[in-house]
Structures are given as structure tokens and as C-alpha cells.
Coordinates of C-alpha atoms in Angstrom, one line a residue:
Chain A
M30 CA -1.1 -14.5 44.6
T31 CA -2.3 -16.5 41.3
V32 CA -4.1 -18.8 42.9
A33 CA -4.7 -17.3 46.0
R34 CA -6.8 -14.4 44.5
P35 CA -9.9 -16.3 42.3
L36 CA -10.4 -18.7 46.8
I37 CA -10.9 -14.9 47.6
V38 CA -12.7 -13.4 45.6
I39 CA -14.9 -17.3 45.7
V40 CA -15.1 -17.3 49.2
G41 CA -16.4 -13.8 49.5
L42 CA -18.6 -14.3 46.8
A43 CA -20.2 -16.5 49.0
L44 CA -20.0 -15.3 52.6
L45 CA -22.0 -11.8 50.5
W46 CA -24.7 -14.4 49.4
Q47 CA -25.0 -16.0 52.9
A48 CA -25.2 -12.7 54.1
I49 CA -27.6 -11.7 52.4
A50 CA -29.5 -15.2 52.8
W51 CA -29.5 -13.8 56.4
L52 CA -30.0 -10.2 55.8
A53 CA -33.3 -9.9 54.0
D54 CA -34.3 -13.4 55.7
L55 CA -35.6 -15.1 52.4
P56 CA -37.2 -18.1 52.7
P57 CA -34.6 -21.2 51.3
Y58 CA -37.2 -21.6 48.8
I59 CA -36.8 -17.7 47.5
L60 CA -32.8 -17.6 47.5
P61 CA -31.3 -20.4 49.5
G62 CA -28.6 -19.3 51.5
P63 CA -24.5 -21.1 50.3
I64 CA -24.7 -23.9 52.7
R65 CA -27.2 -24.9 51.8
V66 CA -26.5 -25.5 48.0
L67 CA -24.0 -27.5 49.7
E68 CA -25.7 -29.9 51.8
A69 CA -27.9 -30.0 47.6
Y70 CA -24.0 -31.2 46.5
G71 CA -24.1 -33.7 49.0
A72 CA -27.5 -35.1 48.6
H73 CA -28.0 -34.9 44.7
G74 CA -24.1 -34.4 44.0
L75 CA -23.7 -38.0 42.0
R76 CA -27.5 -38.0 40.1
M77 CA -26.2 -33.9 39.7
L78 CA -22.7 -35.2 37.9
G79 CA -24.7 -38.0 36.0
H80 CA -26.3 -35.1 34.2
A81 CA -23.3 -32.5 34.3
G82 CA -21.6 -35.2 32.2
I83 CA -24.4 -35.4 29.2
T84 CA -24.3 -31.4 29.2
L85 CA -20.9 -31.4 29.0
I86 CA -20.4 -34.3 25.6
E87 CA -23.9 -31.7 24.1
M88 CA -21.2 -28.8 24.4
V89 CA -18.3 -30.9 23.4
L90 CA -19.6 -32.5 20.4
G91 CA -20.9 -29.1 19.6
L92 CA -18.3 -27.2 20.0
L93 CA -16.2 -30.1 17.7
I94 CA -19.2 -29.7 15.1
G95 CA -19.8 -26.1 15.2
A96 CA -15.9 -25.9 15.3
L97 CA -16.0 -28.0 11.8
L98 CA -18.3 -25.9 10.0
G99 CA -17.4 -22.6 11.2
A100 CA -13.9 -23.1 9.5
S101 CA -15.3 -25.2 6.2
L102 CA -17.6 -22.3 5.4
A103 CA -14.7 -19.4 5.9
L104 CA -12.5 -21.5 3.9
T105 CA -14.7 -21.4 1.1
L106 CA -15.4 -18.2 1.3
A107 CA -12.2 -17.2 0.5
Y108 CA -11.9 -19.9 -1.8
F109 CA -14.4 -19.7 -3.8
R110 CA -15.0 -15.8 -4.2
P111 CA -17.9 -16.0 -6.6
V112 CA -19.9 -17.3 -4.1
R113 CA -19.4 -15.0 -1.5
P114 CA -22.0 -12.7 -2.6
W115 CA -24.5 -16.2 -2.4
L116 CA -23.9 -17.1 0.9
L117 CA -22.2 -13.5 2.0
P118 CA -26.4 -12.5 3.2
I119 CA -27.0 -16.5 4.0
L120 CA -25.0 -16.4 6.9
V121 CA -25.8 -12.8 8.4
A122 CA -29.5 -13.4 7.8
S123 CA -29.2 -16.7 9.8
Q124 CA -27.6 -15.1 12.4
A125 CA -31.6 -13.0 12.9
V126 CA -33.1 -15.7 13.6
P127 CA -32.7 -16.6 17.0
V128 CA -31.6 -19.6 19.1
F129 CA -34.1 -19.4 21.4
A130 CA -36.8 -19.8 18.3
L131 CA -35.2 -22.8 17.2
A132 CA -35.7 -24.6 20.1
P133 CA -38.5 -26.7 19.8
I134 CA -38.1 -27.2 16.0
L135 CA -35.0 -29.3 16.8
V136 CA -36.8 -31.0 19.4
L137 CA -39.0 -31.8 17.2
W138 CA -37.2 -32.8 14.2
F139 CA -33.9 -34.5 16.7
G140 CA -36.2 -36.3 19.3
Y141 CA -35.3 -35.5 23.3
G142 CA -32.5 -36.7 23.1
I143 CA -28.3 -36.0 22.7
A144 CA -29.0 -34.7 18.8
S145 CA -31.0 -32.5 19.3
K146 CA -28.7 -30.1 21.9
V147 CA -25.4 -30.9 19.9
V148 CA -27.9 -29.2 16.7
M149 CA -28.2 -26.2 19.1
A150 CA -24.8 -26.0 20.2
S151 CA -23.4 -26.0 17.2
L152 CA -25.3 -23.4 15.8
V153 CA -24.7 -20.9 18.3
I154 CA -20.6 -21.9 18.0
F155 CA -20.8 -22.0 14.3
F156 CA -20.8 -18.4 14.0
P157 CA -18.6 -17.0 16.1
V158 CA -16.1 -19.3 14.7
A159 CA -17.0 -18.8 10.6
A160 CA -16.9 -14.9 11.0
A161 CA -13.0 -15.0 13.3
T162 CA -11.4 -17.4 10.5
F163 CA -12.9 -15.9 7.2
D164 CA -12.0 -12.1 8.2
G165 CA -8.6 -13.5 9.2
L166 CA -8.6 -15.7 6.4
R167 CA -9.0 -12.0 4.0
R168 CA -6.5 -10.2 6.8
T169 CA -3.0 -11.7 5.5
D170 CA 0.0 -9.5 5.5
I171 CA -0.3 -8.2 1.9
G172 CA 3.9 -8.8 2.4
W173 CA 3.3 -12.8 2.6
L174 CA 0.9 -12.9 -0.7
D175 CA 3.2 -10.5 -2.4
L176 CA 6.1 -13.1 -1.6
A177 CA 3.7 -16.2 -2.4
E178 CA 3.6 -14.1 -6.1
T179 CA 7.0 -13.3 -6.9
M180 CA 7.5 -17.1 -5.6
G181 CA 5.4 -18.3 -7.8
A182 CA 2.9 -20.1 -5.5
S183 CA -1.1 -21.8 -6.8
R184 CA -4.1 -20.0 -5.1
W185 CA -3.8 -23.6 -3.2
R186 CA -0.5 -23.5 -1.9
R187 CA -0.5 -20.3 -1.3
L188 CA -4.0 -20.6 1.3
R189 CA -2.8 -23.7 2.5
H190 CA 1.1 -22.8 3.6
V191 CA 0.2 -18.7 3.9
Q192 CA -3.3 -17.8 4.6
I193 CA -4.6 -20.8 6.8
P194 CA -1.3 -20.5 9.8
A195 CA -2.1 -16.8 9.3
A196 CA -5.7 -17.4 10.3
L197 CA -5.2 -20.0 12.7
P198 CA -4.7 -16.9 15.6
A199 CA -8.2 -15.5 14.7
F200 CA -9.8 -19.0 13.9
A201 CA -8.4 -19.2 17.9
S202 CA -10.1 -16.3 18.8
G203 CA -13.5 -17.6 17.9
L204 CA -13.0 -20.5 19.6
R205 CA -12.4 -19.0 22.4
V206 CA -15.6 -16.4 21.5
A207 CA -18.0 -20.4 20.6
A208 CA -16.4 -22.2 24.1
A209 CA -18.0 -19.4 26.2
V210 CA -21.4 -19.1 24.3
A211 CA -21.5 -23.2 24.2
P212 CA -23.2 -23.2 27.3
I213 CA -26.1 -21.5 25.7
G214 CA -27.0 -23.6 22.9
A215 CA -26.6 -27.1 25.4
V216 CA -28.8 -25.9 28.2
V217 CA -31.6 -23.8 26.3
G218 CA -32.1 -26.9 24.3
E219 CA -32.5 -29.3 27.0
W220 CA -35.0 -26.2 28.5
V221 CA -36.9 -26.6 26.0
G222 CA -37.6 -31.2 25.9
S223 CA -34.7 -33.4 27.5
S224 CA -34.8 -36.4 29.4
A225 CA -31.3 -35.4 30.7
G226 CA -28.8 -32.7 31.6
L227 CA -28.1 -29.6 33.6
G228 CA -31.1 -28.8 32.8
Y229 CA -33.6 -30.9 32.4
L230 CA -32.4 -31.2 36.1
M231 CA -32.9 -27.5 36.6
L232 CA -35.9 -27.3 35.2
Q233 CA -37.0 -30.3 37.4
A234 CA -35.6 -28.8 40.9
N235 CA -37.6 -26.2 39.5
G236 CA -41.3 -28.0 39.8
R237 CA -40.5 -29.2 42.1
M238 CA -39.6 -26.0 44.5
Q239 CA -35.8 -27.8 45.1
I240 CA -33.8 -23.9 44.9
D241 CA -31.0 -24.9 46.3
V242 CA -31.3 -27.7 43.5
M243 CA -31.4 -25.1 41.2
F244 CA -28.4 -23.3 42.4
A245 CA -26.3 -26.0 42.6
A246 CA -26.8 -26.8 39.4
L247 CA -26.5 -23.5 37.9
L248 CA -23.1 -23.9 40.4
M249 CA -22.0 -26.5 38.8
L250 CA -23.1 -25.4 34.6
A251 CA -20.5 -22.1 35.3
V252 CA -17.9 -24.0 35.9
I253 CA -18.5 -26.4 33.4
G254 CA -18.2 -23.3 31.5
V255 CA -15.2 -21.8 32.5
A256 CA -13.5 -25.7 32.9
L257 CA -14.5 -25.4 29.0
Y258 CA -13.2 -22.2 28.0
F259 CA -9.5 -22.8 30.1
A260 CA -9.1 -25.7 28.3
V261 CA -9.8 -24.7 24.9
D262 CA -7.6 -21.8 25.3
F263 CA -5.0 -24.2 26.3
G264 CA -4.8 -26.1 24.0
L265 CA -5.1 -23.4 21.3
K266 CA -1.9 -21.5 22.7
R267 CA -0.2 -25.4 23.2
A268 CA -1.1 -26.3 19.4
V269 CA -0.3 -22.7 18.1
P270 CA 2.3 -21.3 19.7
W271 CA 2.7 -17.6 16.9
L272 CA -0.6 -16.8 18.3
G273 CA -0.1 -12.6 19.5
E274 CA 2.6 -12.5 16.7
A275 CA 0.9 -13.5 13.6
R276 CA 0.2 -10.0 12.9
A277 CA 3.5 -8.8 12.8
P278 CA 6.0 -10.3 10.9
N279 CA 8.4 -7.1 10.5
G280 CA 11.6 -8.2 11.5
G281 CA 12.7 -5.1 13.1
P282 CA 14.7 -4.5 16.4
T283 CA 13.6 -6.9 18.2
T284 CA 14.3 -5.7 22.0
Chain B
M5 CA 30.6 -19.6 -2.8
S6 CA 29.6 -18.6 -5.6
V7 CA 29.3 -22.9 -7.1
T8 CA 26.4 -22.7 -4.3
T9 CA 25.0 -19.2 -4.3
A10 CA 25.2 -18.6 -8.5
P11 CA 22.0 -18.7 -9.6
R12 CA 20.8 -21.1 -12.7
G13 CA 20.9 -19.1 -16.2
A14 CA 22.4 -16.4 -17.0
P15 CA 21.5 -13.2 -16.0
P16 CA 19.1 -9.9 -18.1
S17 CA 18.9 -6.7 -18.2
I18 CA 15.4 -5.3 -18.1
E19 CA 13.9 -2.3 -19.6
I20 CA 11.8 -0.1 -17.9
D21 CA 9.7 2.1 -20.9
H22 CA 7.8 4.8 -20.3
A23 CA 5.7 3.5 -17.0
R24 CA 4.2 5.4 -15.1
L25 CA 2.1 5.6 -11.9
R26 CA -0.8 7.6 -10.9
Y27 CA -2.0 7.9 -7.3
G28 CA -4.9 9.7 -6.1
G29 CA -5.1 11.6 -9.3
R30 CA -2.1 13.0 -9.5
E31 CA 0.6 11.4 -11.4
I32 CA 4.3 10.3 -9.2
F33 CA 5.9 9.1 -12.5
A34 CA 5.3 9.2 -16.0
G35 CA 7.8 8.1 -19.2
L36 CA 10.2 7.4 -16.7
S37 CA 12.8 4.8 -18.9
L38 CA 15.1 2.5 -17.2
T39 CA 17.9 0.0 -18.4
V40 CA 19.2 -2.1 -15.9
E41 CA 22.2 -3.9 -16.4
A42 CA 23.1 -7.4 -16.7
G43 CA 24.9 -9.3 -13.8
R44 CA 24.4 -5.4 -12.2
W45 CA 23.9 -3.7 -9.0
T46 CA 21.2 -0.5 -9.6
C47 CA 20.2 1.8 -6.8
L48 CA 17.4 3.0 -6.9
L49 CA 17.8 6.2 -4.3
G50 CA 15.0 8.6 -3.5
P51 CA 12.9 10.1 -0.6
S52 CA 10.2 8.2 0.2
G53 CA 6.4 8.1 -1.7
V54 CA 8.2 9.2 -4.9
G55 CA 7.6 5.9 -6.3
K56 CA 10.3 3.7 -6.4
S57 CA 9.1 1.1 -4.4
T58 CA 6.1 0.9 -7.0
L59 CA 8.9 0.9 -10.2
L60 CA 10.4 -2.0 -8.8
R61 CA 6.8 -4.0 -7.9
M62 CA 6.5 -3.2 -11.4
V63 CA 9.3 -4.5 -12.4
A64 CA 8.1 -8.1 -9.3
G65 CA 5.4 -8.2 -12.0
L66 CA 3.5 -7.3 -8.3
E67 CA 2.3 -4.1 -10.5
R68 CA 1.1 -3.6 -13.9
P69 CA 2.3 -1.0 -16.0
E70 CA -0.1 1.5 -17.4
P71 CA 0.3 0.9 -21.3
P72 CA 1.9 2.1 -23.4
G73 CA 4.6 1.5 -20.5
H74 CA 6.4 -1.6 -19.8
V75 CA 8.7 -3.7 -18.3
R76 CA 10.7 -6.3 -20.2
A77 CA 14.2 -8.9 -19.4
G78 CA 17.1 -8.0 -22.3
D79 CA 17.7 -11.3 -23.2
G80 CA 13.4 -11.7 -25.1
K81 CA 11.9 -13.9 -22.3
P82 CA 9.7 -14.0 -19.9
L83 CA 11.1 -11.8 -16.4
A84 CA 8.5 -13.9 -14.5
G85 CA 10.1 -17.0 -12.4
R86 CA 13.4 -15.1 -13.0
I87 CA 12.8 -12.7 -10.2
A88 CA 13.3 -13.9 -6.2
Y89 CA 12.1 -10.1 -4.2
M90 CA 13.2 -9.2 -0.9
A91 CA 11.0 -6.5 1.7
Q92 CA 11.9 -4.6 4.0
Q93 CA 9.7 -6.8 5.9
D94 CA 12.2 -10.0 7.0
L95 CA 8.7 -11.5 5.9
L96 CA 9.2 -14.5 7.7
L97 CA 6.5 -17.2 8.4
P98 CA 6.5 -17.1 11.9
W99 CA 4.8 -20.5 12.3
L100 CA 8.0 -22.3 10.6
S101 CA 11.6 -23.2 11.8
V102 CA 14.4 -21.3 10.0
L103 CA 15.2 -23.7 7.8
D104 CA 11.5 -24.3 6.4
N105 CA 11.2 -20.6 5.8
V106 CA 14.3 -20.6 3.6
T107 CA 12.8 -23.4 1.0
L108 CA 9.5 -21.8 1.2
G109 CA 9.4 -21.4 -2.1
A110 CA 10.4 -24.6 -3.2
T111 CA 7.2 -25.4 -0.5
L112 CA 4.4 -22.7 -2.3
R113 CA 5.7 -24.1 -5.7
G114 CA 5.3 -28.1 -4.8
R115 CA 8.7 -29.6 -5.1
R116 CA 10.3 -31.1 -2.7
P117 CA 11.8 -28.7 -0.7
D118 CA 16.0 -29.3 -1.0
A119 CA 17.2 -29.0 2.9
E120 CA 21.0 -29.9 1.9
R121 CA 21.2 -26.6 0.0
A122 CA 18.9 -24.6 2.3
R123 CA 21.4 -25.9 5.6
I124 CA 24.7 -24.5 2.8
L125 CA 23.3 -21.3 2.6
L126 CA 22.5 -20.7 6.3
A127 CA 26.0 -21.3 6.9
H128 CA 26.6 -18.7 4.0
V129 CA 24.6 -16.4 6.1
G130 CA 26.3 -17.4 9.1
L131 CA 22.7 -19.4 11.6
A132 CA 23.6 -22.5 10.6
A133 CA 23.2 -23.0 14.6
R134 CA 19.7 -22.0 14.2
E135 CA 17.9 -23.9 11.3
A136 CA 15.1 -26.0 13.8
D137 CA 14.7 -22.4 15.6
P138 CA 11.4 -20.2 15.0
P139 CA 12.1 -16.9 13.7
S140 CA 10.7 -15.3 17.0
T141 CA 14.0 -16.8 18.8
L142 CA 16.7 -14.6 16.6
S143 CA 17.5 -11.1 16.6
G144 CA 16.1 -8.6 13.9
G145 CA 20.0 -8.4 12.2
M146 CA 19.5 -12.4 11.9
R147 CA 16.1 -12.9 11.1
Q148 CA 16.9 -10.7 7.9
R149 CA 19.7 -13.1 7.0
V150 CA 17.5 -15.8 7.0
A151 CA 15.4 -14.0 4.7
L152 CA 19.2 -13.7 2.5
A153 CA 19.0 -17.2 2.4
R154 CA 15.6 -17.4 1.4
T155 CA 16.0 -15.5 -1.5
L156 CA 19.4 -17.3 -2.5
A157 CA 17.8 -20.3 -2.3
E158 CA 15.1 -19.4 -5.0
E159 CA 17.9 -19.2 -7.8
R160 CA 16.5 -16.1 -9.1
P161 CA 18.9 -14.3 -11.7
V162 CA 17.7 -11.7 -11.6
V163 CA 16.8 -10.5 -7.4
L164 CA 14.3 -6.7 -6.5
M165 CA 15.4 -5.5 -3.1
D166 CA 13.4 -2.4 -1.2
E167 CA 15.1 -0.9 1.6
P168 CA 15.9 -4.5 3.2
F169 CA 18.4 -3.5 5.7
S170 CA 16.3 -0.3 6.7
A171 CA 15.9 -1.4 9.6
L172 CA 18.5 -2.9 10.5
D173 CA 21.2 -1.0 13.0
A174 CA 24.4 1.0 11.6
V175 CA 26.2 -1.4 12.2
T176 CA 24.3 -4.5 11.6
R177 CA 23.2 -3.2 8.4
L178 CA 26.8 -2.3 7.5
G179 CA 27.7 -6.6 7.5
L180 CA 24.5 -7.0 6.0
Q181 CA 25.3 -5.0 3.0
S182 CA 28.7 -6.4 2.5
L183 CA 27.6 -9.9 2.8
A184 CA 24.4 -9.2 -0.1
A185 CA 27.2 -7.7 -2.0
S186 CA 28.9 -11.2 -2.2
L187 CA 26.4 -13.6 -2.4
L188 CA 24.4 -11.8 -5.0
A189 CA 27.2 -11.3 -7.2
D190 CA 26.5 -13.2 -9.7
C191 CA 22.5 -11.3 -10.2
T192 CA 20.5 -8.9 -11.9
V193 CA 20.0 -7.4 -8.9
V194 CA 17.9 -4.0 -8.6
L195 CA 18.7 -2.1 -5.0
V196 CA 15.9 0.9 -3.2
T197 CA 16.8 2.3 -0.8
H198 CA 16.7 5.8 0.8
D199 CA 20.0 5.7 2.2
P200 CA 23.0 8.0 0.3
L201 CA 25.8 5.5 1.6
E202 CA 23.8 2.5 1.1
A203 CA 23.4 3.3 -2.5
V204 CA 27.2 4.6 -2.2
R205 CA 28.2 1.1 -0.9
L206 CA 26.6 -1.3 -3.2
G207 CA 25.6 0.5 -6.1
Q208 CA 27.0 0.1 -9.8
R209 CA 25.0 2.6 -10.8
V210 CA 23.2 5.0 -9.2
F211 CA 20.3 7.3 -9.6
I212 CA 18.2 9.7 -7.9
M213 CA 14.3 9.1 -8.8
A214 CA 13.1 12.8 -7.7
G215 CA 10.5 15.1 -8.6
R216 CA 6.6 15.1 -9.6
P217 CA 6.4 13.5 -12.1
A218 CA 9.6 11.8 -11.0
Q219 CA 12.6 11.1 -13.1
L220 CA 16.1 9.4 -12.8
I221 CA 19.3 11.2 -12.2
E222 CA 22.4 8.9 -13.2
A223 CA 25.2 10.0 -9.7
S224 CA 28.5 9.7 -10.2
L225 CA 30.5 6.9 -8.3
P226 CA 33.8 6.2 -7.3
N227 CA 35.8 3.9 -9.8
S228 CA 36.4 0.6 -7.1
P229 CA 34.7 -2.4 -6.9
I230 CA 31.5 -3.6 -4.2
P231 CA 31.6 -4.0 -1.6
R232 CA 33.1 -0.2 -1.1
N233 CA 34.3 0.5 2.0
A234 CA 31.8 2.6 4.1
A235 CA 35.3 4.4 6.2
D236 CA 36.8 5.3 2.0
P237 CA 36.8 9.0 2.0
A238 CA 36.0 8.3 -1.7
V239 CA 33.0 6.4 -0.6
L240 CA 32.3 9.3 2.1
D241 CA 32.9 11.9 -0.7
S242 CA 30.6 10.0 -2.6
Q243 CA 27.7 10.4 0.5
A244 CA 28.1 13.5 0.8
T245 CA 27.6 14.9 -3.0
L246 CA 24.4 12.7 -2.8
L247 CA 23.2 13.8 0.5
H248 CA 23.4 16.9 -0.9
Q249 CA 21.8 16.5 -4.2
L250 CA 18.8 14.4 -2.1
L251 CA 18.6 17.7 0.3
E252 CA 18.9 19.8 -2.8
I253 CA 15.6 17.7 -4.4
G254 CA 14.0 18.6 -1.3
G255 CA 15.1 22.4 -1.2
A256 CA 13.3 22.7 -4.9
E257 CA 10.5 20.8 -4.6
S258 CA 9.2 22.6 -0.9
T259 CA 9.3 25.7 -2.7
L260 CA 7.1 24.7 -5.1
E261 CA 4.4 23.6 -3.0

């Protein structure tokens, strides 16, 4: 049933889509039916895969760099208390600037290639990771901190052996959100100025009224986004097996 | 058994002098003084919210006593570094194996963990076969036994316990009380509890902490070595007396308020 349900949903939505396209009698350059879109994969599939690969690379690199920067900032904020009042307002204010507005400047600085898109994606990913990780580092169970204190732990060892592992589930939820928003950064970057990627492909297709290609690229982007999310989720569950139980360190009766 | 679990250094007595705690503008206790005898089990018994955990945390160095109150060891040396603390929660780290949880103290102090000793301690608490398992696979009683092994691994002459067995079922609790009594026989132990039977089984001195501001009243105990048999009529008699005293105090408080 777990496999069948999404299949039924997908087929059902495709049928609905086809029905709307027929019944409304819309021309294919306004709303192409699913069959037209499948045909577009047949005609442009290989070229599309190449562009999808570029977008995927941008998203993965952005995820890596953004997560690394976000986690580093969270650690800095947690360990060096005096920098908090300086850095926290900057962190919050930085989120008031929409990434969409920054895109043209980033393309200007980092060029039409992959770099500007990786920077864009990193910026989008950075904040949820930093915020979630910082939260996790601040909310270590008081009992664990007391235990570390009576055991004579230094601040650094307490951070390394207690607070960081305890914050990993929070980091993981930040990373999951980041994986879900990663496509935004990459595609917005491609729209503003690029020579490759699914965003570029969609812009080109739009200009040539190849709406079926646009839909095909859009669907592909959605599939990549979902795949990225589940890959991250799967990896996190393997790497952090105590996910979900770190919040309840009480050793009360287990059954 | 005592060869491997004996703490380093002779257990000191502990002097609590004029300890004071205010919470939300109200005085929970003030001018509270108590001498905890060296190498013996002292139980603090009392209702929830009376401040007994806070008193224990003051001894542990987790709360600073308000001046002029102070807590010091009877031998004049500092208490810090000679205390092991065991809470109601087992506080096992879910990302570490049972063995690594036992050696946590050494890890946190940047020393090389003594795995051999940790294995011996785990054998003492009956968990030798589980050293590689994550804590999530253990029952509540097993987890608290790992916490006991971790406390022993600290090799501290003073052990402070804050209701360490209260989350366990009655039978498991009795077993762990006996185990703790035999393994911590050479230590100065302060045990905070709200269970009169636990106090009577383990206490070589038992103080009831009650009232507002709280006072300490010493309770009389059977003249037998610990852990006392829970089925011994003298133990049950003492338990009944303690329970009666607690009820009386509770009644007096509710008529006051």
C-alpha cells in the first residue's frame, strides 16, 4: 500500500490534469496535457537531463556549503557568548533582504556560471540550518549539563561531548528544511542570468512558447527536490540514530 | 568487590552551615545547618518542593549558597572534584554505548577512559553482556544500573543521590537500593528521597525536612546494618512512624495555609 498510494495519487492527478486540458479546451501553449509533456521528454529528454544535472550540482553544493556555514555560525554563537549581541541582529537582519533581490548582484559578482547559483543556494540554506542548530545547542538538557559540571568538564569538552551530539537532531531538522528550500536558491539564480540548468531551460522554453518543455522541466525540478529531501532524511536517520529520543533522556519505565 | 569500587581518598564529612534559599520572594529554608557524617549514608526525607534537591545541589556545587551560608568538607580540603552526582533521571547519553556512558567522566576530563575498570563495574551491576548496546535498548532499571556504574567509575569519596530510584517499579527499586548500599559502602552518601521505606532501608541517619522555612528533624532508626531488610518488622515499624510524621507535618502545613 505504501508504494501503491503515491502511484494512485500521481496517476489520479495526471488524469485530472488531462481532463481539465480537454474540457476547458485550452490551447497547448497555455496548458499542455500530460501526454504532451511526456512527448516533450521524448524530444528533449537528454538535453533536459544535462540541465537537471547542473541544477542538482548547484543544489548539493549549496546544501553542503550552506549547512557548513550555518552550523559553524551556530557553534560560534553558542561557544563565544560575547559575540552573540553582535552577530544575532546581523543574522536576523540578513533574512530581511530577499534573496530574489540579491540575485542580480550575485550574478554580477560571481558570473553566469555555477558559482553565483551555489552562492544563492547557500544563502537560502544557511539560515534555517544556523537557527535550528543554535536552538539545539542552547537547549541541552539541564540534567546533562549538571552531570558534566559535577564531572569537571571544561567548556570545550562539554560542548564537544554533550552539547553538539545533543544538538544534532535539531541540526537535522534544520537541514531537512534546507533541503526543501534548496531548489529556490538554485532556480532563482538561473532565472536571473545563466547559460545552463533547469531554470535557464524554463526561461528559454517560455520565450519560445514551448510550454510543454516548461512543464516538463518544472516536473523534473519537483522530482529532484523531493529526491534530495528524502536522500537527506535517509542519510540523517542513518547518521543520527538517536533522532527523536534525545529530547527525552529520562530513564523511566520504557514500556 | 570493595577492592575495585573503593574511592580514592578517605571519605570526608560535610558541613552545611546556615544554608538559605529564597524562591519567588519566599524563604524556602534559612539558617539550615547539618553535618553529614563521613563514610555513612545520610537520607534527607521530605515532601516535594521543600528544597531538599536544592540543598543537595548546593553540596554538589551546582548552586551557590547565599552568604553567610556555606558548604565545606570536614577535612578542610575543597569538595569540588570529590563528588559524584546521581539524579532521578539516569542521564545516559543516547549516542554513546553503555560502556562509553560509564567512562563519560574520564572523557569529559580529557583523560583516557579506563575500559577495563568500566567492564568490571558493569559486571558488578549485572550488565557485563550489554556494554556495546545503546541505552535505548535497556529497561528503566537497567539504565539506572548503568548510571550507578557511571557514578562508581568516578571514584569519588562523596556520592550525592537525588531520588535516583523513584522512577522505578517497587521490586526493581529494592534490588537497586541493595546494590547501591553494597557498592557505595565506603563513601559519604547523601540521598534525597520522598520514600520513607527507602530512607529506612538505606539511612544510617535520616532527617525529615519539612516546614516553611524548612527545618530538619532527625528520625529514629532500627539498630541494624544497611541495606535493611524491607520485610523486617522493625523496618516496617520505622517506616510507619516516618510516614506518620510526614503526614502530621503535611496536615499542619495545610491548616496553616
